[in-house]
PDB file of C-alpha atoms and ligand atoms in Angstrom:
ATOM      1  CA  MET A 855       6.208  11.915   5.987  1.00 93.00           C
ATOM      2  CA  LEU A 856       9.600  10.182   6.692  1.00 98.00           C
ATOM      3  CA  ARG A 857      11.359   9.485   9.760  1.00 98.00           C
ATOM      4  CA  GLY A 858      14.251  11.419  11.174  1.00 98.00           C
ATOM      5  CA  LYS A 859      17.724  10.055  10.681  1.00 98.00           C
ATOM      6  CA  PHE A 860      19.390   8.190  13.662  1.00 98.00           C
ATOM      7  CA  ILE A 861      23.342   9.328  13.181  1.00 98.00           C
ATOM      8  CA  LEU A 862      25.583   8.214  15.730  1.00 98.00           C
ATOM      9  CA  PHE A 863      29.267   9.722  16.717  1.00 98.00           C
ATOM     10  CA  GLU A 864      31.536   7.238  18.497  1.00 98.00           C
ATOM     11  CA  GLY A 865      35.168   7.485  19.667  1.00 97.00           C
ATOM     12  CA  LEU A 866      37.514   7.849  22.389  1.00 96.00           C
ATOM     13  CA  ASP A 867      37.041  10.366  24.832  1.00 93.00           C
ATOM     14  CA  ARG A 868      38.331  13.883  23.476  1.00 92.00           C
ATOM     15  CA  SER A 869      37.978  12.622  20.053  1.00 95.00           C
ATOM     16  CA  GLY A 870      35.898  15.713  19.039  1.00 95.00           C
ATOM     17  CA  LYS A 871      32.360  14.095  19.095  1.00 97.00           C
ATOM     18  CA  SER A 872      30.618  16.627  20.820  1.00 95.00           C
ATOM     19  CA  THR A 873      32.110  19.516  18.871  1.00 97.00           C
ATOM     20  CA  GLN A 874      31.335  17.641  15.691  1.00 98.00           C
ATOM     21  CA  ALA A 875      27.838  16.577  16.815  1.00 98.00           C
ATOM     22  CA  ARG A 876      26.829  20.157  17.574  1.00 98.00           C
ATOM     23  CA  LYS A 877      28.520  21.574  14.079  1.00 98.00           C
ATOM     24  CA  LEU A 878      26.278  18.406  12.320  1.00 98.00           C
ATOM     25  CA  ALA A 879      23.314  19.616  14.199  1.00 98.00           C
ATOM     26  CA  GLU A 880      23.619  23.156  13.453  1.00 98.00           C
ATOM     27  CA  ALA A 881      24.330  22.618   9.807  1.00 98.00           C
ATOM     28  CA  LEU A 882      20.809  20.468   9.451  1.00 98.00           C
ATOM     29  CA  LYS A 883      19.112  23.046  11.391  1.00 98.00           C
ATOM     30  CA  GLU A 884      20.050  25.757   8.880  1.00 98.00           C
ATOM     31  CA  ARG A 885      18.638  23.689   6.024  1.00 97.00           C
ATOM     32  CA  GLY A 886      15.421  23.331   7.942  1.00 97.00           C
ATOM     33  CA  SER A 887      15.577  20.072   9.302  1.00 98.00           C
ATOM     34  CA  ARG A 888      14.159  19.396  12.947  1.00 98.00           C
ATOM     35  CA  VAL A 889      17.192  17.957  14.656  1.00 98.00           C
ATOM     36  CA  GLU A 890      17.752  16.856  18.367  1.00 98.00           C
ATOM     37  CA  GLN A 891      21.054  15.881  20.027  1.00 98.00           C
ATOM     38  CA  ARG A 892      21.126  13.197  22.781  1.00 98.00           C
ATOM     39  CA  HIS A 893      24.218  11.978  24.697  1.00 98.00           C
ATOM     40  CA  TYR A 894      24.764   8.496  26.256  1.00 98.00           C
ATOM     41  CA  PRO A 895      24.853   8.015  29.348  1.00 98.00           C
ATOM     42  CA  GLU A 896      22.259  10.451  30.001  1.00 98.00           C
ATOM     43  CA  ARG A 897      23.079  11.050  33.521  1.00 98.00           C
ATOM     44  CA  SER A 898      19.776  12.880  34.436  1.00 98.00           C
ATOM     45  CA  THR A 899      17.696   9.320  35.122  1.00 98.00           C
ATOM     46  CA  GLN A 900      18.250   7.277  38.213  1.00 98.00           C
ATOM     47  CA  VAL A 901      20.494   4.760  36.461  1.00 98.00           C
ATOM     48  CA  GLY A 902      22.230   7.833  34.908  1.00 98.00           C
ATOM     49  CA  SER A 903      22.772   8.999  38.201  1.00 98.00           C
ATOM     50  CA  ALA A 904      24.164   5.669  39.281  1.00 98.00           C
ATOM     51  CA  ILE A 905      26.576   5.543  36.123  1.00 98.00           C
ATOM     52  CA  ASN A 906      27.623   9.152  37.123  1.00 98.00           C
ATOM     53  CA  SER A 907      28.871   8.148  40.436  1.00 98.00           C
ATOM     54  CA  TYR A 908      30.962   5.191  39.060  1.00 98.00           C
ATOM     55  CA  LEU A 909      32.534   7.716  36.515  1.00 98.00           C
ATOM     56  CA  THR A 910      33.184  10.143  38.984  1.00 96.00           C
ATOM     57  CA  LYS A 911      34.662   7.506  41.176  1.00 96.00           C
ATOM     58  CA  THR A 912      32.309   8.133  44.217  1.00 96.00           C
ATOM     59  CA  LYS A 913      30.934   4.472  43.856  1.00 96.00           C
ATOM     60  CA  SER A 914      32.736   1.321  42.783  1.00 97.00           C
ATOM     61  CA  LEU A 915      30.718  -1.354  40.891  1.00 98.00           C
ATOM     62  CA  ASN A 916      31.918  -4.576  39.138  1.00 98.00           C
ATOM     63  CA  ASP A 917      32.466  -4.446  35.628  1.00 98.00           C
ATOM     64  CA  GLN A 918      29.263  -6.556  34.452  1.00 98.00           C
ATOM     65  CA  ALA A 919      27.316  -4.300  37.002  1.00 98.00           C
ATOM     66  CA  ILE A 920      28.282  -1.017  35.174  1.00 98.00           C
ATOM     67  CA  HIS A 921      28.023  -2.581  31.713  1.00 99.00           C
ATOM     68  CA  LEU A 922      24.140  -3.334  32.306  1.00 99.00           C
ATOM     69  CA  LEU A 923      23.733  -0.071  33.731  1.00 99.00           C
ATOM     70  CA  PHE A 924      24.859   1.809  30.505  1.00 99.00           C
ATOM     71  CA  SER A 925      22.739  -0.775  28.678  1.00 99.00           C
ATOM     72  CA  ALA A 926      19.934  -0.020  30.741  1.00 99.00           C
ATOM     73  CA  ASN A 927      20.258   3.630  30.396  1.00 99.00           C
ATOM     74  CA  ARG A 928      20.051   2.891  26.872  1.00 99.00           C
ATOM     75  CA  TRP A 929      16.821   0.858  27.107  1.00 99.00           C
ATOM     76  CA  GLU A 930      15.058   3.087  29.447  1.00 99.00           C
ATOM     77  CA  LEU A 931      15.426   5.841  26.840  1.00 98.00           C
ATOM     78  CA  GLN A 932      14.715   3.754  23.477  1.00 98.00           C
ATOM     79  CA  GLN A 933      10.792   4.463  23.170  1.00 98.00           C
ATOM     80  CA  ALA A 934      11.676   8.075  23.554  1.00 98.00           C
ATOM     81  CA  LEU A 935      14.184   7.936  20.856  1.00 98.00           C
ATOM     82  CA  VAL A 936      12.098   5.942  18.443  1.00 98.00           C
ATOM     83  CA  ASP A 937       9.059   8.477  19.361  1.00 98.00           C
ATOM     84  CA  LEU A 938      11.526  11.194  18.086  1.00 98.00           C
ATOM     85  CA  LEU A 939      12.530   9.631  15.185  1.00 98.00           C
ATOM     86  CA  ASP A 940       9.179   8.762  13.939  1.00 98.00           C
ATOM     87  CA  SER A 941       7.882  12.128  14.516  1.00 98.00           C
ATOM     88  CA  GLY A 942      10.452  13.352  11.648  1.00 98.00           C
ATOM     89  CA  VAL A 943      13.225  14.369  13.799  1.00 98.00           C
ATOM     90  CA  THR A 944      16.876  13.651  13.067  1.00 98.00           C
ATOM     91  CA  VAL A 945      18.581  12.552  16.278  1.00 99.00           C
ATOM     92  CA  VAL A 946      22.438  13.006  16.626  1.00 99.00           C
ATOM     93  CA  VAL A 947      23.573  11.169  19.397  1.00 98.00           C
ATOM     94  CA  ASP A 948      27.003  11.165  20.975  1.00 98.00           C
ATOM     95  CA  ARG A 949      27.777   7.505  22.063  1.00 98.00           C
ATOM     96  CA  TYR A 950      25.623   4.621  22.075  1.00 98.00           C
ATOM     97  CA  VAL A 951      25.999   0.520  22.149  1.00 98.00           C
ATOM     98  CA  TYR A 952      29.525   0.507  20.487  1.00 98.00           C
ATOM     99  CA  SER A 953      30.671   2.685  23.339  1.00 98.00           C
ATOM    100  CA  GLY A 954      29.186   0.167  25.684  1.00 98.00           C
ATOM    101  CA  VAL A 955      31.119  -2.804  24.097  1.00 98.00           C
ATOM    102  CA  ALA A 956      34.306  -1.111  23.462  1.00 98.00           C
ATOM    103  CA  PHE A 957      34.803   0.156  27.241  1.00 98.00           C
ATOM    104  CA  SER A 958      33.689  -3.065  28.765  1.00 98.00           C
ATOM    105  CA  SER A 959      35.518  -5.634  26.812  1.00 98.00           C
ATOM    106  CA  ALA A 960      38.593  -3.263  27.186  1.00 98.00           C
ATOM    107  CA  LYS A 961      38.482  -4.161  30.657  1.00 98.00           C
ATOM    108  CA  GLY A 962      38.575  -7.878  29.733  1.00 98.00           C
ATOM    109  CA  LEU A 963      34.683  -8.731  29.533  1.00 98.00           C
ATOM    110  CA  ASP A 964      33.914 -11.582  27.126  1.00 98.00           C
ATOM    111  CA  ARG A 965      32.984  -9.432  24.016  1.00 98.00           C
ATOM    112  CA  GLU A 966      29.984 -11.791  22.764  1.00 97.00           C
ATOM    113  CA  TRP A 967      28.476 -11.112  26.383  1.00 98.00           C
ATOM    114  CA  CYS A 968      29.025  -7.607  26.345  1.00 98.00           C
ATOM    115  CA  TRP A 969      26.717  -7.352  23.313  1.00 98.00           C
ATOM    116  CA  GLN A 970      24.050  -9.294  24.636  1.00 98.00           C
ATOM    117  CA  SER A 971      22.261  -6.559  26.346  1.00 98.00           C
ATOM    118  CA  ASP A 972      22.041  -4.313  23.554  1.00 98.00           C
ATOM    119  CA  PHE A 973      20.463  -6.956  21.328  1.00 98.00           C
ATOM    120  CA  GLY A 974      16.953  -5.331  20.313  1.00 98.00           C
ATOM    121  CA  LEU A 975      17.868  -1.911  20.558  1.00 98.00           C
ATOM    122  CA  VAL A 976      17.441   0.318  17.126  1.00 98.00           C
ATOM    123  CA  ARG A 977      20.504   0.440  15.121  1.00 97.00           C
ATOM    124  CA  PRO A 978      21.730   3.716  14.124  1.00 98.00           C
ATOM    125  CA  ASP A 979      21.375   4.540  10.300  1.00 98.00           C
ATOM    126  CA  LEU A 980      24.921   5.919  10.495  1.00 98.00           C
ATOM    127  CA  THR A 981      27.792   5.737  12.729  1.00 98.00           C
ATOM    128  CA  ILE A 982      30.742   7.804  12.544  1.00 98.00           C
ATOM    129  CA  PHE A 983      33.730   6.841  14.377  1.00 98.00           C
ATOM    130  CA  LEU A 984      36.162   9.525  14.823  1.00 98.00           C
ATOM    131  CA  ASP A 985      39.396   8.181  14.876  1.00 98.00           C
ATOM    132  CA  ILE A 986      42.462   9.717  17.128  1.00 96.00           C
ATOM    133  CA  SER A 987      45.603   8.443  18.904  1.00 94.00           C
ATOM    134  CA  PRO A 988      44.994   8.162  22.708  1.00 93.00           C
ATOM    135  CA  GLU A 989      48.029  10.431  22.999  1.00 91.00           C
ATOM    136  CA  GLU A 990      46.508  13.283  20.884  1.00 92.00           C
ATOM    137  CA  ALA A 991      43.370  12.744  22.822  1.00 91.00           C
ATOM    138  CA  SER A 992      45.060  13.031  26.287  1.00 88.00           C
ATOM    139  CA  SER A 993      46.584  16.488  25.054  1.00 89.00           C
ATOM    140  CA  ARG A 994      43.220  17.972  24.878  1.00 86.00           C
ATOM    141  CA  GLY A 995      41.670  19.947  27.301  1.00 73.00           C
ATOM    142  CA  GLY A 996      39.735  18.396  30.528  1.00 66.00           C
ATOM    143  CA  TYR A 997      41.339  14.791  30.138  1.00 71.00           C
ATOM    144  CA  GLY A 998      42.147  12.824  33.129  1.00 67.00           C
ATOM    145  CA  GLU A 999      38.932  13.576  35.659  1.00 82.00           C
ATOM    146  CA  GLU A1000      37.036  10.454  34.844  1.00 91.00           C
ATOM    147  CA  ILE A1001      37.675   6.927  35.410  1.00 94.00           C
ATOM    148  CA  TYR A1002      38.415   5.825  32.013  1.00 95.00           C
ATOM    149  CA  GLU A1003      40.415   8.824  31.201  1.00 91.00           C
ATOM    150  CA  LYS A1004      43.821   7.231  30.865  1.00 91.00           C
ATOM    151  CA  VAL A1005      45.973   7.012  27.761  1.00 92.00           C
ATOM    152  CA  SER A1006      46.598   3.268  28.730  1.00 94.00           C
ATOM    153  CA  PHE A1007      43.014   2.275  28.901  1.00 96.00           C
ATOM    154  CA  GLN A1008      42.066   4.344  26.074  1.00 95.00           C
ATOM    155  CA  SER A1009      44.544   2.467  23.944  1.00 97.00           C
ATOM    156  CA  LYS A1010      42.841  -0.855  24.863  1.00 98.00           C
ATOM    157  CA  VAL A1011      39.545   1.189  24.024  1.00 98.00           C
ATOM    158  CA  LYS A1012      40.803   2.099  20.710  1.00 98.00           C
ATOM    159  CA  ALA A1013      41.907  -1.573  19.926  1.00 98.00           C
ATOM    160  CA  GLU A1014      38.481  -2.905  20.833  1.00 98.00           C
ATOM    161  CA  PHE A1015      36.778   0.000  18.619  1.00 98.00           C
ATOM    162  CA  ALA A1016      39.107  -1.294  15.624  1.00 98.00           C
ATOM    163  CA  LEU A1017      37.552  -4.589  15.925  1.00 98.00           C
ATOM    164  CA  ILE A1018      33.836  -3.336  16.101  1.00 98.00           C
ATOM    165  CA  ALA A1019      34.707  -1.010  12.879  1.00 97.00           C
ATOM    166  CA  ALA A1020      36.230  -4.069  10.819  1.00 96.00           C
ATOM    167  CA  LYS A1021      32.927  -5.930  11.672  1.00 94.00           C
ATOM    168  CA  GLU A1022      30.593  -2.996  10.886  1.00 94.00           C
ATOM    169  CA  GLU A1023      32.490  -2.330   7.666  1.00 92.00           C
ATOM    170  CA  ILE A1024      31.740  -5.720   6.466  1.00 91.00           C
ATOM    171  CA  ARG A1025      28.048  -5.436   7.450  1.00 88.00           C
ATOM    172  CA  SER A1026      27.725  -1.920   5.299  1.00 88.00           C
ATOM    173  CA  SER A1027      29.511  -3.648   2.286  1.00 86.00           C
ATOM    174  CA  GLU A1028      27.071  -6.436   2.459  1.00 87.00           C
ATOM    175  CA  ALA A1029      24.061  -4.313   3.085  1.00 84.00           C
ATOM    176  CA  GLY A1030      25.453  -1.880  -0.057  1.00 82.00           C
ATOM    177  CA  LYS A1031      24.698   0.798   2.085  1.00 81.00           C
ATOM    178  CA  ALA A1032      27.539   2.746   4.521  1.00 83.00           C
ATOM    179  CA  SER A1033      26.233   2.319   8.035  1.00 94.00           C
ATOM    180  CA  TRP A1034      29.808   2.904   9.694  1.00 96.00           C
ATOM    181  CA  VAL A1035      32.230   5.225   8.294  1.00 96.00           C
ATOM    182  CA  SER A1036      35.695   5.633  10.241  1.00 96.00           C
ATOM    183  CA  LEU A1037      37.057   9.344  10.091  1.00 97.00           C
ATOM    184  CA  ASN A1038      40.586  10.759  11.056  1.00 97.00           C
ATOM    185  CA  ALA A1039      39.618  13.033  13.487  1.00 96.00           C
ATOM    186  CA  GLN A1040      43.303  14.644  13.583  1.00 94.00           C
ATOM    187  CA  THR A1041      42.369  17.053  11.015  1.00 95.00           C
ATOM    188  CA  SER A1042      40.758  20.502  10.780  1.00 96.00           C
ATOM    189  CA  LEU A1043      37.303  20.973  12.426  1.00 97.00           C
ATOM    190  CA  GLU A1044      36.059  22.290   8.936  1.00 98.00           C
ATOM    191  CA  THR A1045      37.112  19.494   6.970  1.00 98.00           C
ATOM    192  CA  LEU A1046      36.182  16.822   9.280  1.00 98.00           C
ATOM    193  CA  HIS A1047      32.419  18.534   9.198  1.00 98.00           C
ATOM    194  CA  ALA A1048      32.313  18.636   5.677  1.00 98.00           C
ATOM    195  CA  GLN A1049      33.105  15.177   5.407  1.00 98.00           C
ATOM    196  CA  ILE A1050      30.513  13.984   7.979  1.00 98.00           C
ATOM    197  CA  LEU A1051      27.782  16.153   6.303  1.00 98.00           C
ATOM    198  CA  SER A1052      28.502  14.427   2.933  1.00 97.00           C
ATOM    199  CA  HIS A1053      28.093  11.022   4.603  1.00 97.00           C
ATOM    200  CA  VAL A1054      25.006  12.223   6.451  1.00 98.00           C
ATOM    201  CA  ASP A1055      23.581  13.178   2.993  1.00 97.00           C
ATOM    202  CA  ALA A1056      24.200   9.903   1.648  1.00 96.00           C
ATOM    203  CA  VAL A1057      21.983   8.222   4.642  1.00 97.00           C
ATOM    204  CA  PRO A1058      18.723   6.741   2.701  1.00 96.00           C
ATOM    205  CA  ASP A1059      15.332   7.863   3.746  1.00 97.00           C
ATOM    206  CA  ARG A1060      13.174   5.871   5.519  1.00 98.00           C
ATOM    207  CA  LEU A1061       9.600   5.995   6.725  1.00 98.00           C
ATOM    208  CA  PRO A1062       8.353   5.861  10.348  1.00 98.00           C
ATOM    209  CA  GLY A1063       8.548   2.277  11.963  1.00 98.00           C
ATOM    210  CA  ASP A1064      11.236   1.228   9.656  1.00 98.00           C
ATOM    211  CA  TYR A1065      14.287   0.376  11.755  1.00 98.00           C
ATOM    212  CA  ASP A1066      16.959  -2.056  11.638  1.00 96.00           C
ATOM    213  CA  PHE A1067      17.838  -3.505  15.053  1.00 97.00           C
ATOM    214  CA  MET A1068      21.366  -4.816  16.872  1.00 97.00           C
ATOM    215  CA  GLN A1069      21.669  -8.165  16.623  1.00 93.00           C
ATOM    216  CA  LYS A1070      24.453 -11.107  16.473  1.00 87.00           C
TER     217      LYS A1070
HETATM  218  N1  FDM B2286      30.537   4.343  28.533  1.00 51.96           N
HETATM  219  C1  FDM B2286      29.912   5.310  27.557  1.00 51.96           C
HETATM  220  C2  FDM B2286      30.836   3.284  28.757  1.00 51.96           C
HETATM  221  O1  FDM B2286      31.737   2.780  29.181  1.00 51.96           O
HETATM  222  N2  FDM B2286      29.601   2.506  28.217  1.00 51.96           N
HETATM  223  C3  FDM B2286      28.828   3.022  27.501  1.00 51.96           C
HETATM  224  O2  FDM B2286      27.680   2.111  27.153  1.00 51.96           O
HETATM  225  C4  FDM B2286      28.722   4.373  27.193  1.00 51.96           C
HETATM  226  C5  FDM B2286      27.653   5.010  26.667  1.00 51.96           C
HETATM  227  O3  FDM B2286      31.492   6.481  29.854  1.00 51.96           O
HETATM  228  F1  FDM B2286      34.544   6.987  29.223  1.00 51.96           F
HETATM  229  C6  FDM B2286      32.213   5.548  28.838  1.00 51.96           C
HETATM  230  C7  FDM B2286      32.946   6.048  27.835  1.00 51.96           C
HETATM  231  C8  FDM B2286      33.248   7.498  28.414  1.00 51.96           C
HETATM  232  C9  FDM B2286      32.464   7.483  29.869  1.00 51.96           C
HETATM  233  O4  FDM B2286      30.778   9.060  28.737  1.00 51.96           O
HETATM  234  C10 FDM B2286      31.539   8.927  30.027  1.00 51.96           C
HETATM  235  P1  FDM B2286      31.157  11.067  28.021  1.00 51.96           P
HETATM  236  O5  FDM B2286      30.707  10.654  26.643  1.00 51.96           O
HETATM  237  O6  FDM B2286      32.499  11.131  28.445  1.00 51.96           O
HETATM  238  O7  FDM B2286      30.091  11.274  28.983  1.00 51.96           O
HETATM  239 MG1   MG B2287      34.157  11.706  28.797  1.00 51.96          MG
END
């Protein structure tokens, strides 16, 4: 039996991650795969509840502390994620370590420091970065309610994501397999969905227990 695939969506707020994650999960299910969706931060845990208070501006925390809480939230759910993958379920995830680094380093925290707390976590098999301008994102519904939803800050996050993308694209080509793809999110839902599906189909099969990990 094969393990499930770990497919990650990353991007700015309102880049379309949740819509595309849902469409991908539906398409894979229609083909008969077992699929689950996850989202970080997972606000239902105690750590997640502290993160939620920060994001909704009911509690202030220094930049280092909130960074470590986001990371702790991934760590506390890591075993459950691995168990799911090992049982053959494909997991489509909305945000993970790359958001952790991009958002915290956009505040000015040291980039290397930001990566540290996530080293050792399972690396996604494929990260799909939905590329959108901060201005286009801000014009989409619901923007402006949470602490990071400001065009000026999202522009800095986008610049940090660009640095990460460059690094991950080099890693992909060295490994000879695409573990990161950046897609233009300012296109039709269906066009984007078809592109995503073809990249997901190209992800190599792996056995349970066979993972790459986040590392230097
Ligand atoms: N975010 C998300 C971070 O700053 N660090 C992280 O590690 C993660 C996973 O939290 F603005 C930010 C990104 C976003 C905010 O996320 C809430 P959602 O996806 O909008 O719920
Ligand atoms: Mg948001």
